[in-house]
Amino acid sequence: MIPHLSIATSGAVFFGYVIIALFFCRFWRQTGTRLFAAFSLAFLILAIERAMILTFIAEPINVPWIYSTRLLAFLVIAEAIWAMNRRRS
């Protein structure tokens, strides 16, 4: 029961990331602000990471390169916030 629940939860999180990425993409197209584009890209990267976890969930292996995609997503967000604040001052 628990593995099926884990797969369902991961699938829901994946689709949540995709919806949020599309949400920020819409705001980026309306405003042209790079911050929205960065958030959209970051959530798309998180969706890809979740898809990789769903792909390898059958085998309980620890692959650090899957989780390094989270680091990449957070670095994209941090860089966009830093660039936005630097540009304003």
Short mmCIF file of C-alpha atoms in Angstrom, two decimals:
data_model
loop_
_atom_site.label_atom_id
_atom_site.label_comp_id
_atom_site.label_asym_id
_atom_site.label_seq_id
_atom_site.Cartn_x
_atom_site.Cartn_y
_atom_site.Cartn_z
CA MET A 1 0.00 0.00 0.00
CA ILE A 2 2.74 2.47 0.93
CA PRO A 3 4.71 2.19 -2.36
CA HIS A 4 1.54 2.93 -4.32
CA LEU A 5 0.84 5.92 -2.10
CA SER A 6 4.40 7.14 -2.64
CA ILE A 7 4.03 6.90 -6.41
CA ALA A 8 0.69 8.73 -6.32
CA THR A 9 2.11 11.47 -4.11
CA SER A 10 5.16 11.90 -6.34
CA GLY A 11 2.91 12.11 -9.38
CA ALA A 12 0.77 14.77 -7.73
CA VAL A 13 3.86 16.78 -6.79
CA PHE A 14 5.13 16.45 -10.38
CA PHE A 15 1.93 17.86 -11.82
CA GLY A 16 1.92 20.58 -9.17
CA TYR A 17 5.41 21.66 -10.26
CA VAL A 18 4.29 21.71 -13.91
CA ILE A 19 1.22 23.82 -13.10
CA ILE A 20 3.30 26.29 -11.08
CA ALA A 21 5.86 26.50 -13.90
CA LEU A 22 3.09 27.31 -16.38
CA PHE A 23 1.66 29.86 -13.95
CA PHE A 24 4.98 31.73 -13.72
CA CYS A 25 5.49 31.38 -17.49
CA ARG A 26 2.22 33.21 -18.04
CA PHE A 27 3.32 36.08 -15.81
CA TRP A 28 6.69 36.20 -17.55
CA ARG A 29 5.00 36.50 -20.95
CA GLN A 30 2.75 39.30 -19.64
CA THR A 31 5.45 41.34 -17.89
CA GLY A 32 8.75 40.27 -19.43
CA THR A 33 10.37 40.14 -15.98
CA ARG A 34 13.31 37.75 -15.76
CA LEU A 35 12.36 36.82 -12.20
CA PHE A 36 9.17 35.11 -13.39
CA ALA A 37 11.13 33.32 -16.12
CA ALA A 38 13.61 32.07 -13.53
CA PHE A 39 10.84 30.81 -11.25
CA SER A 40 9.21 29.06 -14.21
CA LEU A 41 12.52 27.43 -15.15
CA ALA A 42 13.20 26.40 -11.56
CA PHE A 43 9.84 24.70 -11.16
CA LEU A 44 10.32 22.98 -14.51
CA ILE A 45 13.67 21.66 -13.25
CA LEU A 46 11.95 20.44 -10.06
CA ALA A 47 9.33 18.68 -12.20
CA ILE A 48 12.09 16.95 -14.17
CA GLU A 49 13.71 15.90 -10.90
CA ARG A 50 10.42 14.44 -9.69
CA ALA A 51 10.01 12.56 -12.98
CA MET A 52 13.49 11.09 -12.54
CA ILE A 53 12.55 9.96 -9.03
CA LEU A 54 9.38 8.33 -10.40
CA THR A 55 11.46 6.57 -13.04
CA PHE A 56 13.89 5.08 -10.54
CA ILE A 57 11.40 4.39 -7.73
CA ALA A 58 11.27 0.67 -8.54
CA GLU A 59 14.86 0.27 -7.34
CA PRO A 60 15.80 1.77 -3.98
CA ILE A 61 19.04 3.32 -5.17
CA ASN A 62 20.65 6.50 -3.99
CA VAL A 63 21.64 8.60 -6.98
CA PRO A 64 23.00 11.98 -5.92
CA TRP A 65 22.77 13.48 -9.41
CA ILE A 66 18.98 13.28 -9.22
CA TYR A 67 18.95 15.36 -6.06
CA SER A 68 21.55 17.78 -7.43
CA THR A 69 18.83 19.02 -9.78
CA ARG A 70 17.15 20.54 -6.71
CA LEU A 71 20.34 22.45 -6.03
CA LEU A 72 20.32 23.69 -9.61
CA ALA A 73 16.70 24.88 -9.28
CA PHE A 74 17.41 26.73 -6.06
CA LEU A 75 20.53 28.31 -7.56
CA VAL A 76 18.45 29.57 -10.49
CA ILE A 77 16.01 31.19 -8.07
CA ALA A 78 18.79 32.67 -5.93
CA GLU A 79 20.58 34.11 -8.96
CA ALA A 80 17.38 35.67 -10.29
CA ILE A 81 16.60 37.30 -6.94
CA TRP A 82 20.19 38.53 -6.66
CA ALA A 83 20.13 39.96 -10.19
CA MET A 84 16.77 41.64 -9.57
CA ASN A 85 18.01 43.30 -6.38
CA ARG A 86 21.31 44.33 -7.97
CA ARG A 87 19.55 45.93 -10.90
CA ARG A 88 17.27 48.01 -8.66
CA SER A 89 20.11 49.61 -6.67
#
